[in-house]
Each structure stands twice: as C-alpha cells, then as structure tokens.
Amino acid sequence: MHAEAVQIVIRYNQRGVSTSSGSKSIWGASDLTDAVSVCQQVLSLHDGPQHLHLIGYSWGACLAAHAAAQLKQVTAFVGVSPVTGSVASFFLRSKRHLAELRIRPDLPKMLILGDHDQFSSLSGLQKVFQLRKQKAGLQTPDSMLGFIRMETMADCDHFFANHRAELAQKIMHFCASAYEVANQRGISQSSSE
C-alpha cells in the first residue's frame, strides 16, 4: 500500500485499559458501542477518510468485526488472534461478534492466528464461520461470507513474540490488496487503517 493512501491511523485503548478512563464491562457492551463510535468519529472528520480498514487484535478483533458489520464504509477487515475460547465466548459473546461479518460478503476479510494460540484455534474460527476445513493460507469462497483468508503462523502463540514484523507484513500485504480491489470497484481513494 502506498503511504499516501493512508490518511489516518487510530489506535485506542478500551475503557479502563492502561490510561483510558471509564471501567471495563464484563459483557463488553460499552466496548462494542465505542468501536463503532470511534469509526464514525473518524469518518466525520473534515477532509477525513471516506473508507476504513479495520484491524483488531484478540478481543479487539471481535470489536472490529462488529464495527465492520455495522459500517459500509469499512472496506477491509483483519482479525489477529480473535478470541474464540469458551470463557470469552460466554462472557463477551466473541464468536457471535465475529460471525456478524457474514452480513458483509463484499468485505475482504483476513484472520491470522498462531499455531500455539492459547485463546483461539483454527478449528474454532472455522466453526464460527461455518467453513470447511482448509489448509492455512487458502482463500475460501462462501456465498454468505464472501472471501476470507485464514492464516496460521508457525511457532507463534497469542502474543506473536519475535514474529511481529512478519505479522505486520502479512497485514500490510492484505490491506494493500484490499485497497487495490476497492479501487477497481470504483471506491474512493480515501482509506484509513
């Protein structure tokens, strides 16, 4: 992706995390609302982007999936190690939020996880998206989901220690491809990640 294509990058902490004010909700409802609100705020900026690429990590991947399902201005989604374990699924309904992406068959989607992830698994993600078993790295067509790229990184856990540069390259490559697809479809050159 060309540097001039990226207008703005937003990274925010959820309520009650690090120096963010507010408090965490065990059910995550405020997190879902905040994710959509942040996107809407960015889209409303004067001379701001008209389209967004959303990238989320862990629970943030589930939040980004929820926002991507709500906002047509999202032109690409990347979920890194989205939590699908039973505790997260029960309290945060993480699988349900990931599955919301099914209403966006037009949206390019990528899911990346480590082969030793403690909070997610390839089989768990395949169940969420009702995908047939596949080899890592293949794009899977699904009439309800569109195309989704699932990748498993070798020798990585949930935190990708010592593999973050490789992870960043995979994300940038996917976003560049999604950007090109958006341009071919005639979507404005404005883009944000």
PDB file of C-alpha atoms in Angstrom:
ATOM      1  CA  MET A   1       0.000   0.000   0.000  1.00  0.00           C
ATOM      2  CA  HIS A   2       1.320   3.431  -0.829  1.00  0.00           C
ATOM      3  CA  ALA A   3       1.983   5.708   2.130  1.00  0.00           C
ATOM      4  CA  GLU A   4      -0.121   8.465   0.565  1.00  0.00           C
ATOM      5  CA  ALA A   5      -3.128   6.125   0.619  1.00  0.00           C
ATOM      6  CA  VAL A   6      -3.096   6.045   4.424  1.00  0.00           C
ATOM      7  CA  GLN A   7      -4.568   9.252   5.767  1.00  0.00           C
ATOM      8  CA  ILE A   8      -5.037   8.423   9.430  1.00  0.00           C
ATOM      9  CA  VAL A   9      -4.247   5.617  11.854  1.00  0.00           C
ATOM     10  CA  ILE A  10      -6.264   5.293  15.047  1.00  0.00           C
ATOM     11  CA  ARG A  11      -5.202   3.083  17.925  1.00  0.00           C
ATOM     12  CA  TYR A  12      -7.277   3.377  21.031  1.00  0.00           C
ATOM     13  CA  ASN A  13      -7.428   1.616  24.366  1.00  0.00           C
ATOM     14  CA  GLN A  14     -10.733   0.265  25.562  1.00  0.00           C
ATOM     15  CA  ARG A  15     -12.365   1.752  28.638  1.00  0.00           C
ATOM     16  CA  GLY A  16     -10.460   1.020  31.812  1.00  0.00           C
ATOM     17  CA  VAL A  17      -7.352  -0.239  29.979  1.00  0.00           C
ATOM     18  CA  SER A  18      -3.991   1.430  30.587  1.00  0.00           C
ATOM     19  CA  THR A  19      -4.595   5.182  30.888  1.00  0.00           C
ATOM     20  CA  SER A  20      -8.117   5.161  29.412  1.00  0.00           C
ATOM     21  CA  SER A  21     -10.849   6.476  31.658  1.00  0.00           C
ATOM     22  CA  GLY A  22     -14.006   4.561  32.454  1.00  0.00           C
ATOM     23  CA  SER A  23     -14.303   0.983  33.553  1.00  0.00           C
ATOM     24  CA  LYS A  24     -14.360  -2.381  31.824  1.00  0.00           C
ATOM     25  CA  SER A  25     -17.681  -4.071  31.277  1.00  0.00           C
ATOM     26  CA  ILE A  26     -17.604  -7.835  31.790  1.00  0.00           C
ATOM     27  CA  TRP A  27     -20.125  -8.215  28.950  1.00  0.00           C
ATOM     28  CA  GLY A  28     -18.304  -5.842  26.591  1.00  0.00           C
ATOM     29  CA  ALA A  29     -21.364  -3.793  25.549  1.00  0.00           C
ATOM     30  CA  SER A  30     -19.588  -0.443  26.016  1.00  0.00           C
ATOM     31  CA  ASP A  31     -16.617  -1.740  24.007  1.00  0.00           C
ATOM     32  CA  LEU A  32     -18.897  -2.562  21.051  1.00  0.00           C
ATOM     33  CA  THR A  33     -20.509   0.870  21.148  1.00  0.00           C
ATOM     34  CA  ASP A  34     -17.132   2.586  21.467  1.00  0.00           C
ATOM     35  CA  ALA A  35     -15.658   0.732  18.469  1.00  0.00           C
ATOM     36  CA  VAL A  36     -18.479   1.887  16.191  1.00  0.00           C
ATOM     37  CA  SER A  37     -18.358   5.421  17.658  1.00  0.00           C
ATOM     38  CA  VAL A  38     -14.609   5.759  17.059  1.00  0.00           C
ATOM     39  CA  CYS A  39     -15.095   4.730  13.418  1.00  0.00           C
ATOM     40  CA  GLN A  40     -17.990   7.159  12.966  1.00  0.00           C
ATOM     41  CA  GLN A  41     -15.954   9.956  14.517  1.00  0.00           C
ATOM     42  CA  VAL A  42     -13.054   9.321  12.134  1.00  0.00           C
ATOM     43  CA  LEU A  43     -15.424   9.195   9.148  1.00  0.00           C
ATOM     44  CA  SER A  44     -16.973  12.528  10.164  1.00  0.00           C
ATOM     45  CA  LEU A  45     -13.649  14.411  10.224  1.00  0.00           C
ATOM     46  CA  HIS A  46     -13.434  17.342   7.821  1.00  0.00           C
ATOM     47  CA  ASP A  47     -11.284  16.134   4.909  1.00  0.00           C
ATOM     48  CA  GLY A  48     -11.037  12.781   6.685  1.00  0.00           C
ATOM     49  CA  PRO A  49     -11.217   9.353   5.110  1.00  0.00           C
ATOM     50  CA  GLN A  50     -14.344   8.088   3.433  1.00  0.00           C
ATOM     51  CA  HIS A  51     -13.415   4.436   3.954  1.00  0.00           C
ATOM     52  CA  LEU A  52     -11.689   2.417   6.665  1.00  0.00           C
ATOM     53  CA  HIS A  53      -9.635  -0.723   7.017  1.00  0.00           C
ATOM     54  CA  LEU A  54     -10.234  -2.182  10.476  1.00  0.00           C
ATOM     55  CA  ILE A  55      -7.555  -4.267  12.155  1.00  0.00           C
ATOM     56  CA  GLY A  56      -8.214  -5.763  15.559  1.00  0.00           C
ATOM     57  CA  TYR A  57      -6.221  -7.963  17.901  1.00  0.00           C
ATOM     58  CA  SER A  58      -7.669 -10.512  20.365  1.00  0.00           C
ATOM     59  CA  TRP A  59     -10.939  -9.101  21.799  1.00  0.00           C
ATOM     60  CA  GLY A  60     -10.304  -6.055  19.595  1.00  0.00           C
ATOM     61  CA  ALA A  61     -10.724  -8.304  16.530  1.00  0.00           C
ATOM     62  CA  CYS A  62     -14.241  -9.103  17.713  1.00  0.00           C
ATOM     63  CA  LEU A  63     -14.930  -5.391  18.241  1.00  0.00           C
ATOM     64  CA  ALA A  64     -13.584  -4.577  14.765  1.00  0.00           C
ATOM     65  CA  ALA A  65     -15.778  -7.338  13.289  1.00  0.00           C
ATOM     66  CA  HIS A  66     -18.831  -5.833  14.966  1.00  0.00           C
ATOM     67  CA  ALA A  67     -17.975  -2.353  13.637  1.00  0.00           C
ATOM     68  CA  ALA A  68     -17.249  -3.714  10.141  1.00  0.00           C
ATOM     69  CA  ALA A  69     -20.662  -5.375  10.084  1.00  0.00           C
ATOM     70  CA  GLN A  70     -22.329  -2.088  11.048  1.00  0.00           C
ATOM     71  CA  LEU A  71     -20.482   0.326   8.764  1.00  0.00           C
ATOM     72  CA  LYS A  72     -20.492   0.068   4.965  1.00  0.00           C
ATOM     73  CA  GLN A  73     -17.536   2.472   4.863  1.00  0.00           C
ATOM     74  CA  VAL A  74     -15.295  -0.352   6.092  1.00  0.00           C
ATOM     75  CA  THR A  75     -13.530  -1.763   3.026  1.00  0.00           C
ATOM     76  CA  ALA A  76     -11.268  -4.380   4.689  1.00  0.00           C
ATOM     77  CA  PHE A  77     -11.138  -6.344   7.955  1.00  0.00           C
ATOM     78  CA  VAL A  78      -8.185  -8.084   9.607  1.00  0.00           C
ATOM     79  CA  GLY A  79      -8.654 -10.074  12.802  1.00  0.00           C
ATOM     80  CA  VAL A  80      -5.465 -11.112  14.580  1.00  0.00           C
ATOM     81  CA  SER A  81      -5.925 -13.905  17.136  1.00  0.00           C
ATOM     82  CA  PRO A  82      -9.639 -13.269  17.703  1.00  0.00           C
ATOM     83  CA  VAL A  83     -10.664 -14.936  20.949  1.00  0.00           C
ATOM     84  CA  THR A  84     -12.909 -17.958  20.461  1.00  0.00           C
ATOM     85  CA  GLY A  85     -12.285 -19.822  23.724  1.00  0.00           C
ATOM     86  CA  SER A  86     -15.266 -20.841  25.837  1.00  0.00           C
ATOM     87  CA  VAL A  87     -14.830 -18.220  28.594  1.00  0.00           C
ATOM     88  CA  ALA A  88     -14.567 -15.318  26.138  1.00  0.00           C
ATOM     89  CA  SER A  89     -17.409 -16.704  24.082  1.00  0.00           C
ATOM     90  CA  PHE A  90     -19.635 -16.894  27.141  1.00  0.00           C
ATOM     91  CA  PHE A  91     -18.867 -13.528  28.740  1.00  0.00           C
ATOM     92  CA  LEU A  92     -18.069 -11.430  25.685  1.00  0.00           C
ATOM     93  CA  ARG A  93     -20.048 -13.320  23.035  1.00  0.00           C
ATOM     94  CA  SER A  94     -16.917 -13.094  20.882  1.00  0.00           C
ATOM     95  CA  LYS A  95     -17.979 -15.802  18.423  1.00  0.00           C
ATOM     96  CA  ARG A  96     -21.270 -14.017  17.800  1.00  0.00           C
ATOM     97  CA  HIS A  97     -19.500 -10.736  17.031  1.00  0.00           C
ATOM     98  CA  LEU A  98     -17.095 -12.434  14.639  1.00  0.00           C
ATOM     99  CA  ALA A  99     -19.996 -14.163  12.901  1.00  0.00           C
ATOM    100  CA  GLU A 100     -21.596 -10.752  12.268  1.00  0.00           C
ATOM    101  CA  LEU A 101     -19.166 -10.475   9.339  1.00  0.00           C
ATOM    102  CA  ARG A 102     -21.431 -12.903   7.448  1.00  0.00           C
ATOM    103  CA  ILE A 103     -23.667  -9.950   6.526  1.00  0.00           C
ATOM    104  CA  ARG A 104     -20.770  -8.360   4.594  1.00  0.00           C
ATOM    105  CA  PRO A 105     -19.977 -10.762   1.707  1.00  0.00           C
ATOM    106  CA  ASP A 106     -18.454  -7.793  -0.174  1.00  0.00           C
ATOM    107  CA  LEU A 107     -15.851  -7.182   2.523  1.00  0.00           C
ATOM    108  CA  PRO A 108     -12.333  -8.625   2.129  1.00  0.00           C
ATOM    109  CA  LYS A 109     -11.519 -10.428   5.395  1.00  0.00           C
ATOM    110  CA  MET A 110      -8.357 -11.913   6.852  1.00  0.00           C
ATOM    111  CA  LEU A 111      -7.912 -13.888  10.052  1.00  0.00           C
ATOM    112  CA  ILE A 112      -4.438 -14.617  11.417  1.00  0.00           C
ATOM    113  CA  LEU A 113      -3.524 -16.727  14.417  1.00  0.00           C
ATOM    114  CA  GLY A 114      -0.541 -18.528  15.820  1.00  0.00           C
ATOM    115  CA  ASP A 115      -0.408 -22.302  15.721  1.00  0.00           C
ATOM    116  CA  HIS A 116       0.087 -22.279  19.525  1.00  0.00           C
ATOM    117  CA  ASP A 117      -2.567 -19.657  20.343  1.00  0.00           C
ATOM    118  CA  GLN A 118      -3.858 -20.090  23.888  1.00  0.00           C
ATOM    119  CA  PHE A 119      -7.198 -18.330  23.271  1.00  0.00           C
ATOM    120  CA  SER A 120      -8.153 -19.245  19.715  1.00  0.00           C
ATOM    121  CA  SER A 121      -7.818 -22.065  17.222  1.00  0.00           C
ATOM    122  CA  LEU A 122      -8.210 -22.627  13.504  1.00  0.00           C
ATOM    123  CA  SER A 123     -10.970 -25.161  14.172  1.00  0.00           C
ATOM    124  CA  GLY A 124     -12.747 -22.640  16.423  1.00  0.00           C
ATOM    125  CA  LEU A 125     -12.643 -19.986  13.701  1.00  0.00           C
ATOM    126  CA  GLN A 126     -13.824 -22.468  11.074  1.00  0.00           C
ATOM    127  CA  LYS A 127     -16.825 -23.250  13.297  1.00  0.00           C
ATOM    128  CA  VAL A 128     -17.609 -19.568  13.764  1.00  0.00           C
ATOM    129  CA  PHE A 129     -17.642 -19.001  10.018  1.00  0.00           C
ATOM    130  CA  GLN A 130     -19.029 -22.440   9.172  1.00  0.00           C
ATOM    131  CA  LEU A 131     -16.127 -23.097   6.832  1.00  0.00           C
ATOM    132  CA  ARG A 132     -14.946 -26.421   5.567  1.00  0.00           C
ATOM    133  CA  LYS A 133     -11.513 -27.483   6.774  1.00  0.00           C
ATOM    134  CA  GLN A 134      -8.795 -25.888   4.706  1.00  0.00           C
ATOM    135  CA  LYS A 135      -5.055 -25.609   4.541  1.00  0.00           C
ATOM    136  CA  ALA A 136      -3.695 -22.411   6.058  1.00  0.00           C
ATOM    137  CA  GLY A 137      -3.302 -19.590   3.575  1.00  0.00           C
ATOM    138  CA  LEU A 138      -6.111 -20.532   1.194  1.00  0.00           C
ATOM    139  CA  GLN A 139      -8.957 -18.190   0.389  1.00  0.00           C
ATOM    140  CA  THR A 140     -12.294 -19.836   0.988  1.00  0.00           C
ATOM    141  CA  PRO A 141     -15.369 -18.839  -1.012  1.00  0.00           C
ATOM    142  CA  ASP A 142     -18.642 -18.868   0.891  1.00  0.00           C
ATOM    143  CA  SER A 143     -21.836 -17.437  -0.600  1.00  0.00           C
ATOM    144  CA  MET A 144     -22.788 -15.755   2.681  1.00  0.00           C
ATOM    145  CA  LEU A 145     -19.316 -14.654   3.753  1.00  0.00           C
ATOM    146  CA  GLY A 146     -17.555 -13.704   0.534  1.00  0.00           C
ATOM    147  CA  PHE A 147     -13.829 -14.376   0.573  1.00  0.00           C
ATOM    148  CA  ILE A 148     -11.979 -14.864   3.808  1.00  0.00           C
ATOM    149  CA  ARG A 149      -8.273 -15.500   4.094  1.00  0.00           C
ATOM    150  CA  MET A 150      -7.207 -17.538   7.107  1.00  0.00           C
ATOM    151  CA  GLU A 151      -3.536 -17.856   8.000  1.00  0.00           C
ATOM    152  CA  THR A 152      -1.809 -19.730  10.775  1.00  0.00           C
ATOM    153  CA  MET A 153       1.688 -18.558  11.675  1.00  0.00           C
ATOM    154  CA  ALA A 154       4.116 -21.277  12.767  1.00  0.00           C
ATOM    155  CA  ASP A 155       5.731 -21.208  16.203  1.00  0.00           C
ATOM    156  CA  CYS A 156       3.505 -18.357  17.420  1.00  0.00           C
ATOM    157  CA  ASP A 157       1.273 -18.058  20.444  1.00  0.00           C
ATOM    158  CA  HIS A 158      -1.453 -15.467  21.070  1.00  0.00           C
ATOM    159  CA  PHE A 159       1.122 -12.696  21.502  1.00  0.00           C
ATOM    160  CA  PHE A 160       3.325 -13.274  18.402  1.00  0.00           C
ATOM    161  CA  ALA A 161       6.573 -12.686  20.336  1.00  0.00           C
ATOM    162  CA  ASN A 162       9.532 -12.450  17.934  1.00  0.00           C
ATOM    163  CA  HIS A 163       7.152 -12.610  14.938  1.00  0.00           C
ATOM    164  CA  ARG A 164       5.583  -9.153  14.953  1.00  0.00           C
ATOM    165  CA  ALA A 165       7.436  -7.906  11.879  1.00  0.00           C
ATOM    166  CA  GLU A 166       6.228 -10.926   9.889  1.00  0.00           C
ATOM    167  CA  LEU A 167       2.701 -10.360  11.198  1.00  0.00           C
ATOM    168  CA  ALA A 168       2.822  -6.688  10.183  1.00  0.00           C
ATOM    169  CA  GLN A 169       3.995  -7.628   6.676  1.00  0.00           C
ATOM    170  CA  LYS A 170       1.088 -10.061   6.240  1.00  0.00           C
ATOM    171  CA  ILE A 171      -1.394  -7.396   7.360  1.00  0.00           C
ATOM    172  CA  MET A 172       0.089  -4.691   5.115  1.00  0.00           C
ATOM    173  CA  HIS A 173       0.121  -7.036   2.109  1.00  0.00           C
ATOM    174  CA  PHE A 174      -3.531  -7.954   2.654  1.00  0.00           C
ATOM    175  CA  CYS A 175      -4.581  -4.323   3.157  1.00  0.00           C
ATOM    176  CA  ALA A 176      -2.725  -3.282   0.001  1.00  0.00           C
ATOM    177  CA  SER A 177      -4.594  -5.987  -1.937  1.00  0.00           C
ATOM    178  CA  ALA A 178      -7.912  -4.891  -0.423  1.00  0.00           C
ATOM    179  CA  TYR A 179      -7.107  -1.288  -1.316  1.00  0.00           C
ATOM    180  CA  GLU A 180      -6.491  -2.282  -4.938  1.00  0.00           C
ATOM    181  CA  VAL A 181      -9.771  -4.244  -5.038  1.00  0.00           C
ATOM    182  CA  ALA A 182     -11.617  -1.223  -3.646  1.00  0.00           C
ATOM    183  CA  ASN A 183     -10.078   0.997  -6.328  1.00  0.00           C
ATOM    184  CA  GLN A 184     -11.077  -1.476  -9.041  1.00  0.00           C
ATOM    185  CA  ARG A 185     -14.644  -1.367  -7.728  1.00  0.00           C
ATOM    186  CA  GLY A 186     -14.569   2.416  -8.007  1.00  0.00           C
ATOM    187  CA  ILE A 187     -14.458   3.161  -4.293  1.00  0.00           C
ATOM    188  CA  SER A 188     -12.838   6.471  -3.439  1.00  0.00           C
ATOM    189  CA  GLN A 189      -9.082   6.580  -2.960  1.00  0.00           C
ATOM    190  CA  SER A 190      -9.638   7.674   0.661  1.00  0.00           C
ATOM    191  CA  SER A 191      -8.577   4.954   3.031  1.00  0.00           C
ATOM    192  CA  SER A 192      -7.691   4.635   6.685  1.00  0.00           C
ATOM    193  CA  GLU A 193      -6.231   1.855   8.753  1.00  0.00           C
TER     194      GLU A 193
END
